[in-house]
Amino acid sequence: MKNTKIIDLLSSTEVDRIVNIKGWVRTKRGNKNVAFIAVNDGSTIHTIQAVVELANFSEENLKGVTTGACVSITGTLVKSQGQGQSVEILLKELEVLGAADETFALQKKGHTLEFLREIAHLRPRTNTFGAVLRIRHAMSFAVHKYFNDKGFFNLHTPIITGSDAEGAGEMFRVTTLDLKNPPKNQDGSIDFKKDFFGKETNLTVSGQLEGELGALGLGLIYTFGPTFRAENSNTPRHLAEFWMIEPEMAFYDFNDNMDLAEDFLKYLIRYALENCKDDLEFLNSMYDKELLTRLQSVVDCSFERLTYTAAVDVLLSSGKKFEFKVEWGTDLQKEHENYLVEHFKKPVILIDYPKHIKAFYMKQNEDGKTVRAMDILFPWIGELIGGSQREDNYDKLLARVKEMNIHEESLWWYLETRKYGTCPHSGFGMGFERLMLFVTGMTNIRDVIPFPRTPMNAEF
RNA sequence: UCCUUCUUAGCUCAGCUGGUUAGAGCACAUGACUGUUAAUCAUGGGGUCCUUGGUUCGAGCCCAAGAGAGGGAGCCA
């Protein structure tokens, strides 16, 4: 018999019919006369209860029904006699598809997130990871829906890249050379002309530069793909492999860019509130009692927009003693960002940063000192989005490239877009897992991705 | 990478000032219970006290080094 998803049965009013469910046993309880088996199949955080009348069904047949076992249960869907659920299944046939003996690591209670990270192969079977992973799917889907509805095209930028243009930290080398005996040049250096692509290649740290190429032809594009950073970052907010969303828009100026980013974030959070209610309520009750009200408050507020210079003034006049000195021209530290978000009690969009602390491609302001960059700061998470209007003037861009000692020749294709048919355009990047942290209330980024990649950890 | 805390049963944790046989809850096994909601109650089995070395008559406890994990910081998204 074809199985029905538990989420559909729990909301069904069509009772007194034979149904089949397949899923994993969460708990079995009962007495001499009756046993109850709670089964979850991942379609929802809730379990459905199968009722076993022991007068008709020998207890011996329930031996294999242990916490974690995979079962197929056929029976009559009936109105529940007990409290706590509207329907239940009166068991007729039971098959244990996969036993789970007493060595099974997941018990009925008492697991820390740290322990679950060590058994990442089993954690999708827990309530917490079921909830997080369903929300992750919903957020991923909502990203595509949002941009599709607005007329954006999803552009697949390369994962293997031949340029280290952004200089965004350490990259993962991609090579097919024999590491024990690589081909050498006369001077002893490695001869990358013999490598697979005939040059040095790495995993991408950003799809932005290629994204711009797409936008300067398709108009509105976005990327949503894996991104890699070989930084030795050991924090609850960093991964070596993470997913990033990077929209890039022709004819969008700086303000259009901010408006889009704010609208985008609110759309995603609203989508979660409307479509992931059960899972969010679970996380709200188990991990973070403020989660739902915090999500709602972000949807309802209007983000604070202020310049870097104004932010420095706020910090200087705060009277607060910071560990790192606040000074115009230096990058803001985490404690400064936290202060600003707490001060305004809502997400903050900081704009017009000093040019020397930002990337070469950002549009220069008339003051000659700042660029049209924006960082969107969220409570605890810090920078959720970073973006800018791009420098579209060929001479100014080339001057910046030279000033910052960036390898001009490897960027010839990027520079050419400013030579032929250039136009004002803007874009931003959002770390998908950072969004997930905010939406789920989880506090470690390793718990919002199924199989995290961090320094010294690629087990699963 | 730096600072800091932690590592005791399958899991979560106690463990006194360094002293005889290292405890609890959950899980598991057995039994009880007429519909349970992480069921409850009783009984039982279960230990490389992270590793190595040191101090001591004696180390789970003190010291040193190492490994792993958490938190904070930096780099960033």
Coordinates of C-alpha atoms (C1' of nucleotides) in Angstrom, one line a residue:
Chain A
M1 CA 0.0 0.0 0.0
K2 CA 1.2 3.5 -0.9
N3 CA 2.1 5.5 2.2
T4 CA 0.5 8.8 3.0
K5 CA 2.5 11.7 4.5
I6 CA 1.9 12.3 8.2
I7 CA 1.4 16.0 7.6
D8 CA -1.6 15.2 5.4
L9 CA -3.1 12.7 7.8
L10 CA -2.9 15.0 10.8
S11 CA -5.0 17.6 9.1
S12 CA -7.4 15.1 7.6
T13 CA -11.1 15.0 8.6
E14 CA -11.7 11.9 6.4
V15 CA -11.6 9.3 9.1
D16 CA -12.5 5.5 9.2
R17 CA -10.3 4.7 6.2
I18 CA -7.3 2.4 5.9
V19 CA -4.0 4.3 5.6
N20 CA -0.3 3.4 5.5
I21 CA 2.5 5.4 7.0
K22 CA 6.2 4.9 6.8
G23 CA 8.6 6.6 9.1
W24 CA 10.8 6.4 12.2
V25 CA 9.7 5.5 15.7
R26 CA 10.2 8.3 18.2
T27 CA 8.8 6.6 21.2
K28 CA 6.7 3.6 22.3
R29 CA 4.7 3.6 25.5
G30 CA 1.7 1.9 27.0
N31 CA 0.5 -0.8 29.4
K32 CA -0.7 -4.4 29.3
N33 CA -3.8 -3.6 27.2
V34 CA -2.7 -0.9 24.8
A35 CA 0.5 0.4 23.3
F36 CA 1.2 3.7 21.6
I37 CA 3.8 4.2 18.9
A38 CA 4.7 7.8 17.9
V39 CA 6.0 7.9 14.4
N40 CA 7.6 10.8 12.5
D41 CA 8.3 10.8 8.7
G42 CA 9.9 14.2 8.3
S43 CA 7.0 15.8 6.5
T44 CA 6.2 17.7 9.7
I45 CA 7.6 18.2 13.1
H46 CA 4.6 16.4 14.6
T47 CA 4.3 12.7 15.1
I48 CA 1.2 10.6 14.5
Q49 CA 0.2 8.0 17.1
A50 CA -0.5 4.4 16.2
V51 CA -2.6 2.6 18.7
V52 CA -2.0 -1.1 19.3
E53 CA -4.7 -3.0 21.1
L54 CA -2.8 -5.9 22.7
A55 CA -5.9 -8.1 22.8
N56 CA -5.7 -8.3 19.0
F57 CA -1.9 -7.9 18.6
S58 CA 0.7 -9.9 20.5
E59 CA 3.2 -7.8 22.3
E60 CA 5.9 -10.1 20.8
N61 CA 5.2 -8.5 17.4
L62 CA 6.2 -5.1 18.9
K63 CA 9.7 -6.3 19.9
G64 CA 11.4 -4.5 17.0
V65 CA 9.5 -1.3 17.5
T66 CA 12.2 0.6 19.4
T67 CA 13.2 4.3 19.3
G68 CA 14.7 5.0 15.9
A69 CA 13.4 1.9 14.1
C70 CA 11.9 2.4 10.7
V71 CA 8.4 1.0 10.4
S72 CA 5.6 0.7 8.0
I73 CA 2.2 0.9 9.7
T74 CA -1.1 0.1 8.1
G75 CA -4.4 0.7 10.0
T76 CA -7.6 2.7 10.3
L77 CA -7.4 6.4 10.6
V78 CA -9.8 7.3 13.5
K79 CA -10.7 10.2 15.7
S80 CA -8.4 10.1 18.8
Q81 CA -9.9 9.1 22.1
G82 CA -7.1 10.7 24.0
Q83 CA -6.0 14.3 24.4
G84 CA -3.2 15.9 22.4
Q85 CA -4.1 14.9 18.9
S86 CA -7.2 14.9 16.7
V87 CA -6.6 11.7 14.8
E88 CA -4.6 8.5 15.3
I89 CA -4.1 5.1 13.5
L90 CA -5.7 2.0 14.9
L91 CA -3.0 -0.5 13.9
K92 CA -3.8 -3.5 11.7
E93 CA -0.4 -4.4 10.2
L94 CA 3.1 -3.6 11.3
E95 CA 6.3 -4.2 9.5
V96 CA 9.7 -3.2 10.8
L97 CA 11.6 -2.0 7.8
G98 CA 14.8 -1.2 9.6
A99 CA 15.5 -2.2 13.2
A100 CA 17.4 0.1 15.6
D101 CA 18.9 -1.7 18.6
E102 CA 19.9 -0.2 22.0
T103 CA 23.2 1.1 20.6
F104 CA 21.3 3.7 18.5
A105 CA 22.7 7.0 19.6
L106 CA 19.5 9.1 19.4
Q107 CA 17.4 8.8 22.5
K108 CA 14.1 10.2 23.5
K109 CA 15.6 13.2 25.2
G110 CA 18.7 15.0 26.4
H111 CA 20.9 15.7 23.4
T112 CA 23.1 18.7 23.1
L113 CA 23.7 20.4 19.8
E114 CA 27.4 19.6 20.2
F115 CA 26.7 15.9 20.5
L116 CA 24.4 16.0 17.5
R117 CA 27.2 17.6 15.4
E118 CA 29.3 14.5 16.1
I119 CA 26.5 12.4 14.6
A120 CA 25.6 14.6 11.7
H121 CA 24.6 11.5 9.7
L122 CA 21.7 10.9 12.2
R123 CA 20.7 14.4 13.2
P124 CA 18.1 14.9 10.3
R125 CA 16.0 12.5 12.4
T126 CA 15.7 14.9 15.3
N127 CA 13.0 17.4 15.9
T128 CA 15.4 20.3 15.8
F129 CA 17.2 19.4 12.6
G130 CA 13.9 18.4 11.0
A131 CA 12.6 21.9 11.8
V132 CA 15.8 23.6 10.7
L133 CA 16.2 21.7 7.4
R134 CA 12.5 22.2 6.5
I135 CA 12.9 26.0 7.1
R136 CA 16.2 25.9 5.1
H137 CA 14.3 24.5 2.2
A138 CA 11.5 27.0 2.5
M139 CA 14.0 29.9 2.6
S140 CA 15.9 28.5 -0.4
F141 CA 12.6 28.2 -2.3
A142 CA 11.5 31.7 -1.2
V143 CA 14.8 33.2 -2.5
H144 CA 14.1 31.8 -6.0
K145 CA 10.4 32.8 -5.8
Y146 CA 11.2 36.4 -4.7
F147 CA 13.6 37.0 -7.6
N148 CA 11.6 35.1 -10.2
D149 CA 8.5 37.1 -9.3
K150 CA 10.5 40.3 -9.7
G151 CA 11.8 39.4 -13.2
F152 CA 15.4 38.4 -12.1
F153 CA 17.2 35.6 -13.9
N154 CA 19.2 33.0 -12.0
L155 CA 22.7 33.0 -13.3
H156 CA 25.0 30.1 -12.7
T157 CA 28.4 31.6 -12.0
P158 CA 31.4 29.3 -12.0
I159 CA 32.5 27.4 -8.9
I160 CA 36.0 26.9 -10.2
T161 CA 37.6 30.3 -10.8
G162 CA 40.9 31.4 -12.4
S163 CA 41.0 34.8 -10.8
D164 CA 41.8 35.9 -7.3
A165 CA 40.3 39.3 -8.2
E166 CA 38.5 40.2 -5.0
G167 CA 41.3 39.3 -2.8
A168 CA 38.7 38.0 -0.4
G169 CA 41.0 35.9 1.7
E170 CA 42.4 32.4 1.4
M171 CA 41.1 30.2 -1.4
F172 CA 41.0 26.4 -1.9
R173 CA 43.3 25.3 -4.7
V174 CA 41.9 23.2 -7.5
T175 CA 44.4 21.0 -9.3
T176 CA 45.0 17.7 -10.9
L177 CA 48.8 17.9 -10.6
D178 CA 50.6 15.2 -8.8
L179 CA 51.2 16.7 -5.4
K180 CA 54.2 14.5 -4.7
N181 CA 55.9 15.3 -8.0
P182 CA 54.5 18.4 -9.6
P183 CA 56.0 19.7 -12.9
K184 CA 58.5 22.5 -12.3
N185 CA 59.7 25.6 -14.1
Q186 CA 63.4 26.2 -14.5
D187 CA 63.4 28.4 -11.4
G188 CA 61.9 25.6 -9.3
S189 CA 58.4 27.0 -9.1
I190 CA 55.4 24.9 -10.0
D191 CA 54.5 24.9 -13.7
F192 CA 50.8 25.5 -13.7
K193 CA 50.7 25.6 -17.5
K194 CA 50.7 21.8 -17.1
D195 CA 47.7 21.8 -14.7
F196 CA 44.2 20.9 -15.9
F197 CA 43.2 24.4 -16.9
G198 CA 46.6 25.6 -17.9
K199 CA 46.7 28.1 -15.1
E200 CA 46.2 28.3 -11.3
T201 CA 42.6 27.7 -10.3
N202 CA 40.7 27.8 -7.0
L203 CA 37.2 27.4 -5.7
T204 CA 35.2 30.6 -5.9
V205 CA 35.0 33.1 -3.0
S206 CA 32.2 35.1 -4.7
G207 CA 30.1 35.0 -7.9
Q208 CA 29.9 38.8 -8.0
L209 CA 32.3 39.7 -10.8
E210 CA 30.7 37.2 -13.1
G211 CA 27.3 38.2 -11.8
E212 CA 28.0 41.7 -13.1
L213 CA 28.8 40.4 -16.5
G214 CA 25.4 38.8 -16.5
A215 CA 23.6 41.9 -15.3
L216 CA 25.1 44.0 -18.0
G217 CA 23.2 41.9 -20.6
L218 CA 20.2 40.4 -18.8
G219 CA 19.5 43.4 -16.7
L220 CA 18.5 41.7 -13.4
I221 CA 20.3 38.5 -12.3
Y222 CA 20.9 36.7 -9.0
T223 CA 23.2 33.8 -8.1
F224 CA 22.6 31.3 -5.4
G225 CA 25.4 28.8 -5.0
P226 CA 28.2 27.4 -2.9
T227 CA 31.1 29.6 -1.9
F228 CA 34.4 28.6 -0.3
R229 CA 36.8 30.3 2.0
A230 CA 39.9 28.6 3.3
E231 CA 40.3 31.0 6.2
N232 CA 41.1 29.4 9.5
S233 CA 38.0 30.9 11.1
N234 CA 36.7 29.1 14.2
T235 CA 33.6 30.9 15.2
P236 CA 29.9 30.1 15.4
R237 CA 29.3 32.4 12.3
H238 CA 31.8 31.1 9.8
L239 CA 32.0 28.1 7.4
A240 CA 34.6 27.0 4.9
E241 CA 31.8 26.1 2.5
F242 CA 28.6 28.1 2.6
W243 CA 25.8 29.3 0.3
M244 CA 25.6 32.8 -0.9
I245 CA 22.9 34.8 -2.8
E246 CA 24.2 37.6 -4.9
P247 CA 21.8 39.8 -6.9
E248 CA 23.2 42.2 -9.4
M249 CA 21.0 44.9 -11.1
A250 CA 21.7 47.1 -14.1
F251 CA 20.3 50.6 -13.7
Y252 CA 19.9 50.3 -10.0
D253 CA 21.5 53.1 -8.0
F254 CA 22.6 53.0 -4.5
N255 CA 19.1 53.7 -3.0
D256 CA 17.5 51.2 -5.3
N257 CA 20.0 48.6 -4.0
M258 CA 19.1 49.4 -0.3
D259 CA 15.4 49.3 -1.0
L260 CA 15.7 45.9 -2.7
A261 CA 17.9 44.4 0.1
E262 CA 15.5 45.5 2.8
D263 CA 12.4 44.3 0.9
F264 CA 14.1 41.0 0.2
L265 CA 14.9 40.3 3.8
K266 CA 11.5 41.2 5.0
Y267 CA 10.0 39.0 2.3
L268 CA 12.0 36.0 3.4
I269 CA 11.2 36.5 7.1
R270 CA 7.5 37.0 6.3
Y271 CA 7.6 33.8 4.2
A272 CA 9.0 31.9 7.1
L273 CA 6.4 33.2 9.5
E274 CA 3.6 32.3 7.0
N275 CA 4.9 28.9 5.8
C276 CA 7.0 27.4 8.6
K277 CA 4.7 28.1 11.6
D278 CA 5.0 24.7 13.3
D279 CA 8.7 24.5 13.0
L280 CA 9.2 28.1 14.2
E281 CA 7.0 27.5 17.1
F282 CA 9.0 24.5 18.1
L283 CA 12.3 26.5 17.9
N284 CA 10.7 29.3 19.8
S285 CA 9.6 27.1 22.6
M286 CA 12.8 25.0 22.8
Y287 CA 15.6 27.4 22.0
D288 CA 14.6 31.0 21.9
K289 CA 11.5 32.4 23.5
E290 CA 11.9 35.7 21.7
L291 CA 12.3 34.3 18.2
L292 CA 8.8 34.8 16.9
T293 CA 8.4 38.4 18.3
R294 CA 11.9 39.3 16.9
L295 CA 11.1 38.0 13.5
Q296 CA 7.8 39.9 13.5
S297 CA 9.5 43.1 14.7
V298 CA 11.9 43.1 11.8
V299 CA 9.1 42.6 9.3
D300 CA 7.3 45.6 10.8
C301 CA 10.1 48.0 11.3
S302 CA 11.9 50.2 8.8
F303 CA 15.7 49.7 8.9
E304 CA 17.8 52.5 10.2
R305 CA 20.0 54.0 7.4
L306 CA 23.0 56.0 8.3
T307 CA 26.4 56.9 7.0
Y308 CA 29.6 55.4 8.3
T309 CA 30.5 59.0 9.4
A310 CA 27.3 59.4 11.3
A311 CA 27.8 56.0 12.9
V312 CA 31.2 56.9 14.1
D313 CA 29.7 60.0 15.7
V314 CA 27.1 57.9 17.4
L315 CA 29.8 55.7 18.8
L316 CA 32.0 58.5 19.9
S317 CA 29.2 60.4 21.7
S318 CA 27.9 57.2 23.3
G319 CA 30.2 57.6 26.3
K320 CA 30.7 53.9 26.2
K321 CA 34.2 52.5 26.7
F322 CA 35.1 50.2 23.8
E323 CA 37.9 47.7 23.7
F324 CA 38.8 48.9 20.2
K325 CA 39.2 52.6 19.7
V326 CA 36.6 54.3 17.4
E327 CA 38.2 56.5 14.8
W328 CA 37.1 57.7 11.4
G329 CA 38.8 55.6 8.8
T330 CA 39.1 52.3 10.6
D331 CA 36.8 49.4 10.1
L332 CA 34.1 48.9 12.7
Q333 CA 34.6 46.1 15.2
K334 CA 32.0 43.6 16.3
E335 CA 31.4 45.5 19.6
H336 CA 30.7 48.7 17.6
E337 CA 28.3 47.0 15.3
N338 CA 26.5 45.4 18.2
Y339 CA 26.3 48.8 19.9
L340 CA 24.7 50.4 16.8
V341 CA 22.1 47.6 16.4
E342 CA 21.2 47.8 20.1
H343 CA 21.1 51.6 20.1
F344 CA 18.6 51.7 17.2
K345 CA 16.9 48.5 18.3
K346 CA 16.5 47.3 14.7
P347 CA 18.6 46.3 11.7
V348 CA 21.0 49.0 10.6
I349 CA 22.1 49.8 7.1
L350 CA 25.5 51.5 7.1
I351 CA 26.6 53.4 4.0
D352 CA 29.3 55.5 2.5
Y353 CA 32.4 53.8 4.1
P354 CA 35.9 55.1 3.7
K355 CA 37.2 53.8 0.4
H356 CA 40.4 52.3 1.7
I357 CA 38.6 49.8 3.8
K358 CA 36.4 48.6 1.0
A359 CA 36.8 46.6 -2.2
F360 CA 38.2 48.2 -5.4
Y361 CA 34.9 47.8 -7.4
M362 CA 32.8 50.1 -5.3
K363 CA 31.5 53.4 -6.8
Q364 CA 33.4 56.3 -5.5
N365 CA 31.5 59.3 -4.0
E366 CA 32.2 62.9 -5.1
D367 CA 33.9 63.6 -1.8
G368 CA 36.9 61.5 -2.9
K369 CA 37.0 59.8 0.4
T370 CA 34.1 57.4 0.6
V371 CA 32.4 54.7 -1.6
R372 CA 28.8 53.8 -2.0
A373 CA 29.0 50.6 0.1
M374 CA 26.3 49.3 2.3
D375 CA 26.5 46.8 5.1
I376 CA 23.3 45.5 6.7
L377 CA 23.8 44.7 10.4
F378 CA 21.5 42.4 12.3
P379 CA 21.3 41.7 16.0
W380 CA 24.1 39.2 17.1
I381 CA 24.8 38.1 13.6
G382 CA 26.5 41.2 12.5
E383 CA 26.9 41.7 8.8
L384 CA 24.1 39.8 7.1
I385 CA 24.4 41.6 3.8
G386 CA 27.2 43.5 2.1
G387 CA 26.8 45.4 -1.1
S388 CA 27.5 48.5 -3.1
Q389 CA 26.8 50.5 -6.2
R390 CA 29.6 49.4 -8.6
E391 CA 32.2 51.7 -10.2
D392 CA 31.0 52.0 -13.8
N393 CA 33.6 54.5 -15.0
Y394 CA 36.5 52.8 -16.7
D395 CA 39.2 55.3 -15.8
K396 CA 38.2 55.5 -12.1
L397 CA 37.9 51.7 -11.8
L398 CA 41.3 51.2 -13.5
A399 CA 42.8 53.8 -11.2
R400 CA 41.5 51.9 -8.1
V401 CA 42.8 48.6 -9.5
K402 CA 46.3 50.1 -9.8
E403 CA 46.1 51.9 -6.4
M404 CA 45.3 48.7 -4.7
N405 CA 47.9 46.6 -6.5
I406 CA 45.4 44.2 -8.0
H407 CA 46.6 42.1 -10.9
E408 CA 45.2 44.1 -13.8
E409 CA 45.8 41.5 -16.6
S410 CA 43.7 38.8 -14.9
L411 CA 40.8 41.2 -14.7
W412 CA 40.8 42.3 -18.4
W413 CA 37.3 40.9 -19.0
Y414 CA 35.8 42.7 -16.0
L415 CA 37.4 46.0 -17.0
E416 CA 36.1 45.6 -20.6
T417 CA 32.5 45.8 -19.3
R418 CA 33.2 49.4 -18.4
K419 CA 34.8 50.1 -21.8
Y420 CA 31.8 48.9 -23.8
G421 CA 28.3 50.0 -23.0
T422 CA 28.9 50.5 -19.3
C423 CA 25.9 51.5 -17.1
P424 CA 25.2 52.3 -13.5
H425 CA 24.6 49.1 -11.6
S426 CA 24.5 47.7 -8.0
G427 CA 24.3 44.5 -6.1
F428 CA 24.8 42.8 -2.8
G429 CA 25.7 39.5 -1.3
M430 CA 23.9 37.6 1.5
G431 CA 25.3 34.6 3.4
F432 CA 22.4 32.1 3.3
E433 CA 23.4 30.5 6.6
R434 CA 23.6 33.8 8.3
L435 CA 20.0 34.4 7.3
M436 CA 19.2 30.9 8.6
L437 CA 20.7 31.8 12.0
F438 CA 18.4 34.8 12.2
V439 CA 15.3 33.0 11.1
T440 CA 15.8 29.9 13.2
G441 CA 17.3 31.5 16.3
M442 CA 20.1 28.9 16.2
T443 CA 23.3 30.4 17.6
N444 CA 25.9 28.2 15.8
I445 CA 26.1 28.3 12.0
R446 CA 27.1 24.6 12.0
D447 CA 23.5 23.8 13.1
V448 CA 21.8 25.5 10.1
I449 CA 23.5 23.5 7.3
P450 CA 23.2 19.8 7.0
F451 CA 26.8 18.9 6.7
P452 CA 29.1 21.7 7.9
R453 CA 32.6 22.3 6.6
T454 CA 34.9 24.0 9.0
P455 CA 38.6 23.8 9.7
M456 CA 39.5 20.2 10.6
N457 CA 36.0 18.9 10.0
A458 CA 34.7 17.3 6.8
E459 CA 33.6 13.9 8.2
F460 CA 30.1 13.6 6.8
Chain B
rU1 C1' 45.4 32.3 14.6
rC2 C1' 44.9 34.5 19.8
rC3 C1' 42.3 34.5 24.7
rU4 C1' 39.3 31.5 27.9
rU5 C1' 36.5 27.3 29.8
rC6 C1' 35.5 22.3 29.5
rU7 C1' 36.5 16.6 28.7
rU8 C1' 33.7 11.2 34.5
rA9 C1' 28.3 5.2 32.1
rG10 C1' 25.2 5.2 25.4
rC11 C1' 23.4 10.7 26.5
rU12 C1' 23.1 15.0 30.3
rC13 C1' 25.7 15.8 34.6
rA14 C1' 27.2 15.4 40.3
rG15 C1' 31.8 13.9 42.6
rC16 C1' 33.7 17.5 49.4
rU17 C1' 40.3 19.5 51.5
rG18 C1' 44.0 14.3 47.5
rG19 C1' 41.9 8.8 51.1
rU20 C1' 38.8 2.3 51.1
rU21 C1' 34.0 -0.5 46.5
rA22 C1' 33.2 6.6 41.5
rG23 C1' 27.2 8.4 41.9
rA24 C1' 22.2 10.4 39.9
rG25 C1' 18.6 11.3 35.9
rC26 C1' 17.5 9.7 31.1
rA27 C1' 18.4 5.5 27.7
rC28 C1' 18.6 -0.1 27.8
rA29 C1' 16.7 -5.1 30.0
rU30 C1' 13.0 -7.5 33.3
rG31 C1' 8.4 -6.8 35.9
rA32 C1' 3.9 -3.9 37.4
rC33 C1' -0.1 -0.7 35.6
rU34 C1' -7.5 -0.6 31.6
rG35 C1' -5.8 5.3 26.7
rU36 C1' -0.5 6.9 27.1
rU37 C1' 1.5 12.1 25.5
rA38 C1' 9.7 12.8 26.3
rA39 C1' 3.8 8.0 30.2
rU40 C1' 4.6 6.4 35.3
rC41 C1' 6.5 3.0 39.3
rA42 C1' 10.0 -1.1 40.9
rU43 C1' 14.4 -4.0 40.1
rG44 C1' 18.8 -4.9 37.3
rG45 C1' 23.2 -4.7 34.0
rG46 C1' 26.5 -0.9 32.4
rG47 C1' 33.0 3.0 33.7
rU48 C1' 40.3 3.2 29.6
rC49 C1' 37.3 9.3 35.0
rC50 C1' 40.2 12.3 27.0
rU51 C1' 45.8 10.7 26.2
rU52 C1' 50.9 10.6 27.8
rG53 C1' 54.2 11.8 31.5
rG54 C1' 55.1 13.8 36.6
rU55 C1' 54.3 14.9 42.1
rU56 C1' 52.5 11.8 46.3
rC57 C1' 52.3 6.4 50.9
rG58 C1' 47.8 7.3 47.8
rA59 C1' 45.3 11.1 41.9
rG60 C1' 38.7 11.5 38.8
rC61 C1' 40.8 15.7 41.9
rC62 C1' 47.4 18.7 41.9
rC63 C1' 51.4 19.9 37.9
rA64 C1' 53.3 19.6 32.5
rA65 C1' 52.6 18.5 27.4
rG66 C1' 49.2 16.9 23.7
rA67 C1' 44.2 15.9 21.4
rG68 C1' 39.1 17.2 21.0
rA69 C1' 34.9 20.4 22.0
rG70 C1' 32.4 25.1 23.7
rG71 C1' 32.5 30.5 24.3
rG72 C1' 34.9 35.3 23.1
rA73 C1' 38.1 38.0 19.4
rG74 C1' 40.3 38.5 14.5
rC75 C1' 39.4 37.5 9.1
rC76 C1' 34.5 37.7 6.7
rA77 C1' 29.1 36.5 4.5

